[in-house]
Each structure stands twice: as C-alpha cells, then as structure tokens.
Amino acid sequence: METNFVNLYLAERTREIRSSAIRDILKITVSDSEFLSFAGGLPNPSLLPTDLLDMATEFAIRSMRDVAFQYGESEGYKSLREIVREQFVSERGIDDRSICITSGSQQGLDILGKLLMDQKTNVLLENPVYLGALQAFSPYRPNLISLTMEVDGPNLDALGKILSEKKVHCFYANPSYQNPSTCTWSVAKRKEVASLLDKHEVILIEDEAYLFLDFTGTLYPSIASFRKKRDLSFVLGSFSKILSPGFRLGWVSVPKPYQNIFIATKQGNDLNSNQFSQIVLYHLLLHMDIQKHVQKVQSFYAHQKDYLVGLLKQYLPEVRFQNPLGGMFLWVEFPHVSETEMMRKIMEKKVVMVPGNEFRLEPSEVAFFRMNFSFLKETEMEDGVRRIQDVYRDIIT
Amino acid sequence: METNFVNLYLAERTREIRSSAIRDILKITVSDSEFLSFAGGLPNPSLLPTDLLDMATEFAIRSMRDVAFQYGESEGYKSLREIVREQFVSERGIDDRSICITSGSQQGLDILGKLLMDQKTNVLLENPVYLGALQAFSPYRPNLISLTMEVDGPNLDALGKILSEKKVHCFYANPSYQNPSTCTWSVAKRKEVASLLDKHEVILIEDEAYLFLDFTGTLYPSIASFRKKRDLSFVLGSFSKILSPGFRLGWVSVPKPYQNIFIATKQGNDLNSNQFSQIVLYHLLLHMDIQKHVQKVQSFYAHQKDYLVGLLKQYLPEVRFQNPLGGMFLWVEFPHVSETEMMRKIMEKKVVMVPGNEFRLEPSEVAFFRMNFSFLKETEMEDGVRRIQDVYRDIIT
C-alpha cells in the first residue's frame, strides 16, 4: 500500500498540524549524550525536594489509594484545585471562576482552541509566538494574525489598528518572560491592553506558564485582573516550570459561564488528568514551603542566566539579545547568518538551539535562536557556547 | 454580563459536545457516601500490588528522577512502549506499527477523531456505543451511523448494506465485552468484518479496553489481525482496567504511514503523557507477574459478576440480560418502565445505574441500564439491588 494513500483518509485539519522541531531535537539529544542542548525548556530536576516527594507518593499509595488509583473528576482533584486557587491565582474577584486542572497547560490550550476557534476565526498572536500554542490551535484552522511586540509588551498602535480593522475573536498572550522573546509586559501595558480588549470584546487567553520565574521575585498582575469584561479571560498556569514537567499538570482559570462546556470538552479529551500525580502534587504542596522553593528556583535560574549572558559577551560579542527579567531563555540574534546553515553546522558540532522561525507565522530573514539556560551545568554551557562560537566565526569569516 | 452571550464566543463544534451523565453521577456518589453506585466503570483498587507500587515509585524518584520528572517523547517512554508491544499487543505483523502511549485510551479516541473526522465524515458505530467515543468524536462533527448488533458481533447483513450504500470512512468498534452491551464478537465474525472492511477500504478504530477481562482467560484475536489492508486499522488498549485508571495511560497501535501525524497531533494535545506515571508503570510491569495479576483480576470480576447475576435472578426475575463473558458490566433491560422515571426514583433511594440512552444516538423506548459489578462489595450489591427492586416494584404495580 502506498504511503500517499494516507492523505485520502486524513481530515482536512491535519494539513495544518505542525510538528515541533524542539521535540525532534529533544529526541536526538536524549539518545546521544554527547549533545549539549540549549534547545529544551527543561526545568532542572535537581531542585525537586526528594524526601518530600517520597513522603507524598508513599502517602498517595498507602493512605489515598482508593482516590489516587481511580478515575477522578474531570475538572481535577478538589483539594488540588483549592490549593491552586489559594497559592497561584492572582486575578481579582476569582470567586466565581472555576479552576480546572489540565494535563499540562498545553492541554488547556488545546481545549481552548477546540472551544473557541472555528475555521477562519481571527486569532491574534504575539510575534514570535510560543510554538505549542501554534500546535494546539492550528488543527482548528483559525486565521492566525501576528502582532508586533516591544520589550515591554505589544505595540499599542498596532494592536489598536488590528482590533479596529478586523473582528478579532481572541488574543493569545504570554505576557511574562515570553517564550521565546523573553519580553515582559509592563503593568501599564497590561492595563491598556485590558481596556482595548474590553472595548472590542475580545477573549483573552493569558498563558502565565513562567509567571513565578522572575529573577528578583516580582509577581506581575494578570492582564485579566484589569478587565471589566471579566468573563472574557482565560488564564493558564503550569506546574512544569516551578516544580516538574513530570507531573504533567497545569490549570486554567475559567469564567463561570464557560465552566460546563470546558469540563465537558476536557472529558472528551482524556476523562480526567492523571489522578495519582494530582494526589502526590497536592500532598507535596501541602507540606512544602512553596514560596521558599520558588525563591530557590528563581535564584538558581538567575544565576544560570547571568552565567550564559557572561559567556555570550565573552565569546560571541556580535550577538544581540535583551537581558531577560525572568524565565528560562535568551532570545539571541545572530547577525549575518542564516538559521538553516547555522543550525546544520552546530548540529555537526553536537550542540543545539531552537531556530527562531519555529516560533513565527512568517519566516524572518534575521537569524534568531532560543537558548535555554535552566538545564546545562556551567561547564557544559561554556563548552556549548565555544562550539557555537567556532561555527559562527567559521560562517561569517 | 448575560450567560447566553457565551454562545457568541463558542466554536460551532461545541454544539455537538456532550457531557457524560456517568461523570455527573460519579461526582454525586463521591460526595455522598451513602450512595451505592452501579454506575461507574471503576476497577477495584484493592487488586493493586502495594509493595511493588512502593518499589516502583521509589525507584522513579531516587534512580530515574532526571527522566521521570522531565518532559519526555510525545510517543511515550521508550521502554514502556517496548513492554506494551511484548506483553499486550496481539495483532499480527506488528513490527512496522508504532506503539504510542496516550493519556488513557480516551485520548487515543480524541486524537483519532482529530486525525480522521471532518464535518459530515461517515463514522459507523455499534448501537449501543461507548459514551466516551461519542464525547471524543462529536466535536469533530462527523455523521454518526448506528449499526445493529447481535450477541456475537455485528449483524453482517446490516453491515454489508450500510457499507454498500454509503462511503463509510471509519468504523469504531469495541469487540470484546463491549461497553455497555457486553457483546463479544466471535472469531468468525471478526474475520468476516475484517474482510468486509478490506473490501470497502474502511478504517477500523478497534477499542480493546476490556480485552484482558475475559472470565475464563480467553484472549480474542484483534479484528485488525485478520485484515489484509493492514494500514487501515488502529487498535487501542488501556491500563485502566487491568491495573489502574490512576495512571491515566493507554496505548494506540498506529500503522506506520500515520505515525508522524499521530505523534504531531499528540504533541498539540499535551506534549507528552505523564512521564512520572510512565516510569512507575514500566517498573511495575518489569517486576510484577502480569499474567498472574490479570488472572487474579479475571477471577475476582467473574466472582463479582456471578454474585450480581444471582442477586438479579433472586430479587428482580423480570429483568433481562445476557450473561457476559468478561468485562465489568451487565446490560439490563427493565420491562415496562421508563428510564427517566426509574432513574429519578432510584436516585431518591441513593442508588445509581447508568440509563441506556446515554449510549445511544437515537433514544430507545425500551429501558436499559448499565450495571457495574467490579466495585461494590457483595453486601453493598445486595443492598443496592434490593433498593432497585423496591423502586421497580413500586413503578410496575
């Protein structure tokens, strides 16, 4: 049977489904330990509190087995939802909103795409944009529109113009330490955007996966908290960056009117999120000092970031980037090279970064790479930057 | 803001999204411990090997933390995929098929709906049909068609007629101890259906969630194993019934030509399934005698089934059902009542079953209820059946 018969059987939407170079790269680097990877968005598992984790799993297995090893509520384990609301949700007037646990915030994006996006629905995105959002939304075939960004948030003139000219249905934004650009919206811009979205009655999908990763402990208010039309915002959070992606758990703060349809959609997706993980995570959160843990993560990542910044200044003074306020990445412009050539040649040297065009609707001619600093050790970062330096010098001279 | 503004913002597909009465009932029974529930499809967690589970989680935390608490491959943890292939997959010539781990087989159904179903695509279903499949497929808006079933599989005349008259794109079937009807396809019918599907070039979505729950240990061959057009079958399996739904893990055996698009779709859904659970489950499978465990589950469920059958014969001789060969349910016809009235009145007595019309595209006038026997203790089952008897007698006299 021919392989191209496949297209006869696939739904039209599959034409829009895009694979992630990041995940393909992850596979290579996992299978070949000589690779140094600045590619993944991998939190550092060494920060996890082992003894507490032991205790929490032991408790789940011994004392909570009837709950932990059973089906659970589609919206998530109740106690976990409550602790998420108390510890992690910063919107105003949250009482009538529902906290729904999802299988990573990626699932939250998929559910919101399914709920809100018809074919040709206008969906506004930051440029560059988080690749996972493109993967989640694209199968629903919306009309994706790019917004020009500045270091402190959207270009407001551009935003106002788009919203006046087109009926934009929703705006997906990642306002804190954006992946990949590292831009962080100022409080002033959060307020102004909230007001513009209210005026044009646009749904906001606010992805705050990195919210707690500010290097100095600043916690930005959500854009949703400034909106008057409070039922038009969904806010997503994640445990992947502050605790571990291994739990595969995130949450969505869902406005009351959308609660039932959100939960019914979640049911169709996977019935409920991993119950064992939810119980373990709940007991972990109950017994650990999460504030202190987050501070530890913040200062560890701040140190890692400073180290990578130092290396780039030392070995690659030609490259340009803004010094981020938080998160796990640098967004680095490499002048006078092409992403494709650079990528091919660094892979030969067994070092990887993510090419910038992975995060764009329209390819840019200027070469950008996303560099992660949360995972590699200092010596590995130095070795990696030196390998990149060799390649870059070789290309531009 | 008015609640009905919500419809302005929802995608058209959400009109088709249906909530599950089962999950609503589950919520009630969890919050009120006086309820006796024949409603859920809840495996009995007492069968899980606690010590081995302790060992496996300890190992995941202490020795595998860099893998267990990290992102993983979208198709699943490699060693787990290999052990699934060795221990659980029975199709012939499996070598060129990919085993993809999913977040429960429910996610497998959602991914296949996304991959294969456009609006108006003809999708054939058994009548009655597994509710979760309706929830997974409906948002993609296919044209769902019901097939008349017999105790040993589809009515072949009806199947032949439908396939000749309409271009059926795929057939979703649950051939072993079907949920809810308990019908189990004979080997002869599996072969005949395979041949009909080959002739009409129909994709088969074969859901074998209950495959290992035969009361006498019989293991039926998959329909896919009899097909000549081997690339037109997807086979789904689940750990929820033989081990625990708490892991929220299942698998799909994917034909090679669909492997990349399946994995890319899975990425968009949740990046990867819970990595911690995958590692724990792999180590559990590596160290436990899974054959012996499955036999224990089978004989426990066989005993539970016999007990419920005995109770119905004793207390409710009017009801009709076939004695199932495996699985977790009885599919019980209650003559001369309406499902709605019966349901309302048994809820007042704090006992629940699932009304049959939950599993149908077109409501049936004959009242059926799905009764689970895997979860309640014998005394609870007796108490529950007596409460149902009271209600039923009260209605029909």
Coordinates of N, CA and C in Angstrom, one line a residue, chain A residues 1 3 5-6 8-14 17-20 23 26-27 41-43 45 48 50-51 53-54 57-58 61-62 65-66 68-75 103 106-107 110 113-118 130 135-136 139-140 169 201 203 229 231-232 240-241 244-248 257-258 261 264-265 267-277 375, chain B residues 1 3 5-6 8-14 17-20 23 26-27 41-43 45 48 50-51 53-54 57-58 61-62 65-66 68-75 103 106-107 110 113-118 130 135-136 139-140 169 201 203 229 231-232 240-241 244-248 257-258 261 264-265 267-277 375:
Chain A
M1 N 0.9 -1.2 0.0 CA 0.0 0.0 0.0 C 0.9 1.3 0.0
T3 N 2.3 5.0 0.6 CA 2.2 5.9 1.8 C 1.3 7.1 1.5
F5 N -1.4 7.2 0.1 CA -2.9 6.9 0.2 C -3.3 7.6 1.5
V6 N -2.4 7.8 2.5 CA -2.7 8.3 3.8 C -3.6 9.6 3.7
L8 N -5.7 10.4 1.7 CA -7.1 10.1 1.4 C -8.0 10.0 2.7
Y9 N -7.3 9.6 3.8 CA -8.0 9.2 5.0 C -8.0 10.3 6.0
L10 N -7.1 11.3 5.9 CA -6.9 12.3 6.9 C -7.9 13.4 6.8
A11 N -8.3 13.9 8.0 CA -9.2 15.1 8.0 C -8.5 16.3 7.4
E12 N -9.2 17.2 6.9 CA -8.6 18.4 6.3 C -7.8 19.2 7.3
R13 N -8.2 19.2 8.5 CA -7.5 19.9 9.5 C -6.0 19.5 9.7
T14 N -5.7 18.2 9.4 CA -4.4 17.7 9.6 C -3.3 18.4 8.7
I17 N -1.5 20.7 10.9 CA -0.8 20.2 12.1 C 0.7 20.3 11.9
R18 N 1.4 21.0 12.8 CA 2.8 21.1 12.6 C 3.6 20.4 13.7
S19 N 4.6 19.7 13.3 CA 5.4 19.0 14.3 C 6.4 20.1 14.9
S20 N 6.9 19.7 16.1 CA 7.8 20.7 16.8 C 9.3 20.2 16.6
R23 N 10.9 19.2 19.8 CA 10.7 17.8 20.3 C 11.6 16.8 19.5
L26 N 14.9 17.3 21.0 CA 15.0 16.7 22.3 C 15.3 15.2 22.1
K27 N 14.7 14.5 21.2 CA 14.9 13.1 20.9 C 16.4 12.8 20.6
G41 N 13.1 23.4 27.0 CA 12.7 24.3 28.0 C 12.6 23.5 29.3
L42 N 13.7 22.8 29.5 CA 13.7 21.8 30.6 C 14.1 22.4 32.0
P43 N 13.1 22.3 32.9 CA 13.5 22.7 34.3 C 14.5 21.8 34.8
P45 N 15.7 19.2 37.3 CA 15.1 18.3 38.3 C 15.8 18.3 39.6
L48 N 14.1 19.6 42.8 CA 12.9 18.9 43.5 C 13.3 18.4 44.8
T50 N 13.5 15.8 47.2 CA 13.3 14.3 47.1 C 12.6 13.7 48.3
D51 N 12.9 14.1 49.5 CA 12.3 13.5 50.6 C 10.8 13.7 50.7
L53 N 8.9 14.4 48.2 CA 8.3 13.7 47.1 C 8.1 12.2 47.5
D54 N 9.1 11.6 48.2 CA 9.0 10.3 48.7 C 7.7 10.2 49.6
T57 N 4.4 10.5 47.7 CA 4.0 9.3 46.9 C 3.6 8.2 47.9
E58 N 4.4 8.0 48.9 CA 4.1 7.0 49.9 C 2.7 7.2 50.5
I61 N 0.0 6.2 47.9 CA -0.1 4.8 47.7 C -0.7 4.1 48.9
R62 N -0.3 4.5 50.1 CA -0.7 3.8 51.3 C -2.1 4.4 51.9
R65 N -5.1 5.4 48.3 CA -5.1 4.6 47.1 C -6.4 4.5 46.4
D66 N -7.5 4.6 47.2 CA -8.8 4.5 46.6 C -9.2 5.7 45.7
A68 N -6.3 7.8 44.6 CA -5.2 8.1 43.7 C -5.2 7.1 42.5
F69 N -5.7 5.9 42.7 CA -5.7 4.9 41.6 C -7.0 4.7 41.0
Q70 N -7.8 5.7 41.0 CA -9.2 5.6 40.5 C -9.4 6.7 39.4
Y71 N -10.5 6.6 38.8 CA -10.9 7.8 38.0 C -11.2 9.0 38.9
G72 N -11.2 10.2 38.4 CA -11.5 11.3 39.2 C -12.4 12.3 38.5
E73 N -12.6 13.4 39.1 CA -13.4 14.4 38.5 C -12.7 15.1 37.3
S74 N -13.5 15.4 36.2 CA -12.9 15.9 35.0 C -12.2 17.3 35.3
E75 N -12.8 18.0 36.2 CA -12.2 19.4 36.5 C -11.0 19.3 37.4
S103 N -4.0 18.5 31.8 CA -2.7 17.7 31.6 C -1.7 18.6 31.0
Q106 N -0.4 22.8 28.1 CA -0.6 22.5 26.7 C -2.1 22.0 26.5
Q107 N -2.6 21.2 27.4 CA -3.9 20.7 27.2 C -4.9 21.8 27.3
D110 N -5.2 23.4 24.0 CA -5.9 22.5 23.1 C -7.4 22.7 23.3
G113 N -8.6 26.0 22.2 CA -8.7 26.0 20.7 C -10.0 25.3 20.2
K114 N -10.3 24.2 20.8 CA -11.5 23.4 20.5 C -12.8 24.2 20.8
L115 N -12.7 24.9 21.9 CA -13.9 25.6 22.4 C -14.2 26.9 21.6
L116 N -13.1 27.5 21.2 CA -13.3 28.9 20.8 C -13.0 29.2 19.3
M117 N -12.4 28.2 18.6 CA -11.9 28.5 17.3 C -12.5 27.7 16.2
D118 N -13.3 28.4 15.3 CA -13.8 27.8 14.1 C -12.8 28.0 13.0
Y130 N 4.7 31.4 21.2 CA 5.0 30.1 21.7 C 4.6 29.0 20.7
Q135 N 0.8 24.7 17.8 CA 0.4 23.3 17.6 C -1.0 23.0 18.1
A136 N -1.3 23.7 19.2 CA -2.7 23.4 19.8 C -3.8 24.0 19.0
P139 N -4.8 22.9 14.4 CA -5.8 21.9 13.8 C -7.2 22.5 13.8
Y140 N -7.5 23.5 14.5 CA -8.9 24.1 14.5 C -9.0 25.1 13.3
H169 N -11.4 37.6 17.4 CA -12.1 36.7 18.3 C -11.4 36.5 19.7
E201 N -14.4 43.7 22.9 CA -15.0 42.5 23.3 C -14.2 41.3 22.8
I203 N -11.8 37.9 23.5 CA -11.5 37.0 24.5 C -9.9 36.9 24.7
K229 N -14.7 43.4 31.5 CA -15.4 42.2 31.0 C -14.7 40.9 31.5
D231 N -15.6 38.0 32.2 CA -16.0 36.7 31.6 C -15.3 36.4 30.3
L232 N -14.5 37.4 29.9 CA -13.8 37.2 28.6 C -12.3 36.9 28.7
S240 N 4.8 22.8 35.5 CA 6.0 22.3 34.8 C 7.3 23.1 35.1
K241 N 7.1 24.4 35.3 CA 8.3 25.2 35.4 C 8.7 25.4 36.9
S244 N 7.8 20.5 38.3 CA 8.3 19.5 37.4 C 7.3 19.2 36.3
P245 N 7.9 19.1 35.1 CA 7.0 18.7 33.9 C 6.6 17.3 34.0
G246 N 7.2 16.5 34.9 CA 6.9 15.1 35.1 C 5.5 14.8 35.6
F247 N 5.0 15.8 36.3 CA 3.6 15.6 36.8 C 2.6 15.9 35.7
R248 N 3.0 16.6 34.7 CA 2.2 16.9 33.5 C 0.8 17.5 34.0
P257 N -19.4 31.2 33.1 CA -20.3 30.8 32.1 C -19.7 29.7 31.2
Y258 N -18.4 29.6 31.2 CA -17.8 28.6 30.3 C -17.4 27.3 31.0
I261 N -19.0 23.8 29.7 CA -18.6 23.4 28.4 C -17.1 23.0 28.4
A264 N -16.9 19.5 29.9 CA -17.3 18.5 29.0 C -16.3 18.3 27.9
T265 N -15.6 19.3 27.5 CA -14.6 19.2 26.5 C -13.4 18.4 27.0
Q267 N -13.5 16.2 29.3 CA -14.0 14.8 29.4 C -13.7 14.1 28.1
G268 N -14.1 14.7 27.0 CA -13.8 14.1 25.7 C -12.4 13.9 25.4
N269 N -11.5 14.8 25.9 CA -10.1 14.7 25.7 C -9.4 13.6 26.4
D270 N -9.6 13.5 27.7 CA -9.0 12.4 28.5 C -9.7 12.0 29.7
L271 N -11.0 12.2 29.8 CA -11.8 12.0 31.0 C -11.4 12.8 32.2
N272 N -10.2 12.6 32.7 CA -9.6 13.4 33.7 C -8.1 13.4 33.7
S273 N -7.4 14.3 34.3 CA -6.0 14.3 34.3 C -5.5 13.2 35.3
N274 N -4.3 12.8 35.1 CA -3.7 11.8 36.0 C -3.9 12.0 37.5
Q275 N -4.7 11.1 38.1 CA -5.2 11.2 39.4 C -4.0 11.0 40.4
F276 N -3.2 10.0 40.2 CA -2.1 9.7 41.0 C -1.2 11.0 41.2
S277 N -0.8 11.5 40.1 CA 0.0 12.8 40.1 C -0.7 13.9 40.8
F375 N 19.1 24.3 32.2 CA 19.3 22.8 32.4 C 20.8 22.5 32.4
Chain B
M1 N -23.0 40.7 32.9 CA -22.9 40.1 31.6 C -23.8 38.9 31.6
T3 N -25.4 35.2 30.6 CA -24.8 33.9 30.4 C -25.0 33.5 28.9
F5 N -24.6 35.2 26.3 CA -23.6 35.8 25.4 C -22.5 34.7 25.1
V6 N -22.4 33.7 25.9 CA -21.4 32.7 25.8 C -21.4 32.1 24.4
L8 N -22.1 33.3 21.7 CA -21.4 34.2 20.7 C -20.0 33.8 20.5
Y9 N -19.4 33.3 21.5 CA -17.9 33.1 21.5 C -17.5 31.7 21.3
L10 N -18.5 30.7 21.3 CA -18.1 29.3 21.2 C -18.0 28.9 19.8
A11 N -17.1 28.0 19.5 CA -17.0 27.4 18.1 C -18.2 26.6 17.8
E12 N -18.5 26.5 16.5 CA -19.7 25.7 16.2 C -19.7 24.3 16.7
R13 N -18.5 23.7 16.7 CA -18.4 22.3 17.1 C -18.9 22.1 18.5
T14 N -18.9 23.1 19.4 CA -19.3 22.9 20.8 C -20.7 22.6 20.9
I17 N -20.8 19.0 21.6 CA -20.1 18.4 22.7 C -21.2 17.9 23.8
R18 N -21.1 16.7 24.2 CA -22.0 16.2 25.2 C -21.3 15.9 26.5
S19 N -22.0 16.2 27.6 CA -21.4 15.9 28.9 C -21.8 14.4 29.2
S20 N -21.1 13.8 30.1 CA -21.4 12.5 30.4 C -22.2 12.4 31.7
R23 N -20.2 10.8 34.6 CA -19.3 11.6 35.3 C -20.1 12.5 36.3
L26 N -20.9 10.1 39.0 CA -19.7 9.8 39.8 C -19.5 10.9 40.9
K27 N -19.7 12.1 40.5 CA -19.5 13.2 41.4 C -20.4 13.1 42.6
G41 N -17.4 2.8 35.8 CA -16.7 1.6 35.3 C -15.4 1.5 36.1
L42 N -15.6 1.5 37.4 CA -14.4 1.7 38.3 C -13.8 0.3 38.6
P43 N -12.5 0.1 38.2 CA -11.8 -1.1 38.6 C -11.6 -1.1 40.2
P45 N -9.5 -1.0 43.2 CA -8.1 -0.7 43.5 C -7.4 -1.6 44.5
L48 N -4.5 -3.9 43.3 CA -3.1 -3.4 43.0 C -2.1 -3.9 44.0
T50 N 0.5 -3.3 46.3 CA 1.0 -2.1 47.0 C 2.6 -2.1 47.2
D51 N 3.1 -3.2 47.6 CA 4.6 -3.2 47.8 C 5.4 -3.0 46.5
L53 N 4.2 -1.4 44.0 CA 4.0 0.0 43.6 C 4.9 0.9 44.4
D54 N 5.1 0.7 45.7 CA 6.0 1.4 46.5 C 7.4 1.4 45.9
T57 N 7.7 3.4 42.6 CA 7.7 4.9 42.7 C 9.0 5.3 43.4
E58 N 9.5 4.5 44.3 CA 10.7 4.8 45.0 C 11.9 4.8 43.9
I61 N 11.6 7.9 41.8 CA 12.1 9.2 42.5 C 13.6 9.2 42.7
R62 N 14.1 8.0 43.1 CA 15.5 8.0 43.5 C 16.5 7.8 42.4
R65 N 15.0 10.1 38.5 CA 14.4 11.4 38.6 C 14.6 12.3 37.4
D66 N 15.8 12.1 36.7 CA 16.1 13.0 35.6 C 15.2 12.7 34.4
A68 N 12.0 10.8 35.0 CA 10.6 10.8 35.5 C 10.0 12.2 35.7
F69 N 10.9 13.1 36.0 CA 10.4 14.5 36.4 C 10.8 15.5 35.3
Q70 N 10.8 15.0 34.1 CA 11.2 15.8 32.9 C 10.1 15.6 31.8
Y71 N 10.2 16.5 30.8 CA 9.4 16.2 29.6 C 9.9 14.9 29.0
G72 N 9.1 14.3 28.2 CA 9.5 13.1 27.5 C 9.1 13.1 26.1
E73 N 9.3 12.0 25.4 CA 9.0 11.8 24.0 C 7.4 11.8 23.9
S74 N 6.9 12.5 22.8 CA 5.5 12.5 22.6 C 4.9 11.2 22.4
E75 N 5.6 10.2 21.8 CA 5.0 8.9 21.6 C 5.1 8.0 22.8
S103 N -2.7 9.4 27.0 CA -3.2 9.7 28.4 C -4.6 9.0 28.5
Q106 N -8.9 7.1 26.2 CA -9.8 8.2 25.8 C -9.0 9.2 24.9
Q107 N -7.8 9.5 25.3 CA -7.0 10.5 24.5 C -6.8 9.9 23.1
D110 N -9.7 10.7 21.1 CA -9.7 12.1 20.7 C -8.8 12.4 19.5
G113 N -10.1 11.0 16.3 CA -11.2 11.8 15.8 C -10.6 13.1 15.1
K114 N -9.6 13.7 15.7 CA -9.0 14.8 15.2 C -8.3 14.5 13.8
L115 N -7.7 13.3 13.8 CA -6.9 12.9 12.6 C -7.8 12.6 11.4
L116 N -9.0 11.9 11.7 CA -9.7 11.2 10.7 C -11.1 11.8 10.3
M117 N -11.6 12.6 11.2 CA -13.0 13.0 11.0 C -13.2 14.5 10.7
D118 N -13.7 14.7 9.5 CA -14.1 16.1 9.1 C -15.6 16.2 9.4
Y130 N -20.0 3.0 23.2 CA -19.3 3.6 24.4 C -19.4 5.1 24.3
Q135 N -18.2 11.3 23.0 CA -17.6 12.5 23.5 C -16.4 12.9 22.8
A136 N -15.6 11.9 22.4 CA -14.3 12.2 21.7 C -14.6 12.6 20.3
P139 N -17.1 16.5 18.8 CA -16.7 17.8 18.5 C -16.1 17.9 17.0
Y140 N -15.8 16.8 16.4 CA -15.3 16.9 15.0 C -16.4 16.8 14.0
H169 N -16.3 6.0 6.3 CA -14.8 6.4 6.4 C -14.2 5.6 7.5
E201 N -12.6 -0.7 2.0 CA -11.5 0.2 2.3 C -11.9 1.2 3.5
I203 N -11.5 2.4 7.4 CA -10.6 2.4 8.6 C -11.3 1.9 9.8
K229 N -5.7 -5.2 4.4 CA -5.2 -3.8 4.4 C -4.8 -3.4 5.8
D231 N -2.8 -1.3 7.0 CA -2.6 0.1 7.3 C -3.9 0.8 7.6
L232 N -5.0 0.1 7.6 CA -6.3 0.8 7.8 C -6.9 0.4 9.2
S240 N -6.1 1.1 32.3 CA -7.1 1.5 33.4 C -7.9 0.3 33.9
K241 N -8.1 -0.7 33.1 CA -9.0 -1.8 33.6 C -8.1 -3.0 34.2
S244 N -4.8 0.2 36.8 CA -5.4 1.3 37.5 C -5.7 2.5 36.5
P245 N -6.9 3.1 36.7 CA -7.1 4.3 35.9 C -6.3 5.5 36.4
G246 N -5.7 5.3 37.6 CA -5.0 6.4 38.3 C -3.7 6.8 37.5
F247 N -3.2 5.8 36.7 CA -2.0 6.1 35.9 C -2.4 6.9 34.7
R248 N -3.7 6.8 34.3 CA -4.2 7.5 33.1 C -3.3 7.3 31.9
P257 N 2.3 4.5 8.3 CA 2.1 5.7 7.5 C 1.5 6.8 8.3
Y258 N 0.8 6.5 9.4 CA 0.2 7.5 10.2 C 1.0 7.9 11.4
I261 N 2.1 11.8 11.8 CA 0.9 12.8 12.0 C 0.3 12.5 13.4
A264 N 2.5 14.1 16.0 CA 2.4 15.6 16.0 C 1.1 16.0 16.6
T265 N 0.0 15.3 16.4 CA -1.3 15.6 16.9 C -1.2 15.5 18.5
Q267 N 1.4 15.8 20.3 CA 2.1 17.0 20.8 C 1.2 18.2 21.1
G268 N 0.4 18.4 20.1 CA -0.5 19.6 20.2 C -1.5 19.4 21.4
N269 N -1.9 18.1 21.7 CA -2.8 17.8 22.7 C -2.2 18.0 24.1
D270 N -1.1 17.5 24.4 CA -0.5 17.6 25.7 C 1.0 17.4 25.8
L271 N 1.7 17.6 24.7 CA 3.2 17.4 24.5 C 3.6 16.0 24.7
N272 N 3.3 15.4 25.9 CA 3.6 14.0 26.1 C 2.7 13.6 27.3
S273 N 2.5 12.3 27.5 CA 1.7 11.8 28.6 C 2.6 11.8 29.9
N274 N 2.0 11.8 31.0 CA 2.6 11.9 32.3 C 3.8 11.0 32.4
Q275 N 5.0 11.6 32.5 CA 6.3 10.9 32.4 C 6.5 10.1 33.8
F276 N 6.2 10.7 34.9 CA 6.3 10.0 36.2 C 5.5 8.7 36.2
S277 N 4.2 8.8 35.8 CA 3.4 7.6 35.7 C 4.0 6.5 34.8
F375 N -16.9 -3.0 41.4 CA -16.5 -2.1 42.5 C -17.1 -2.3 43.9

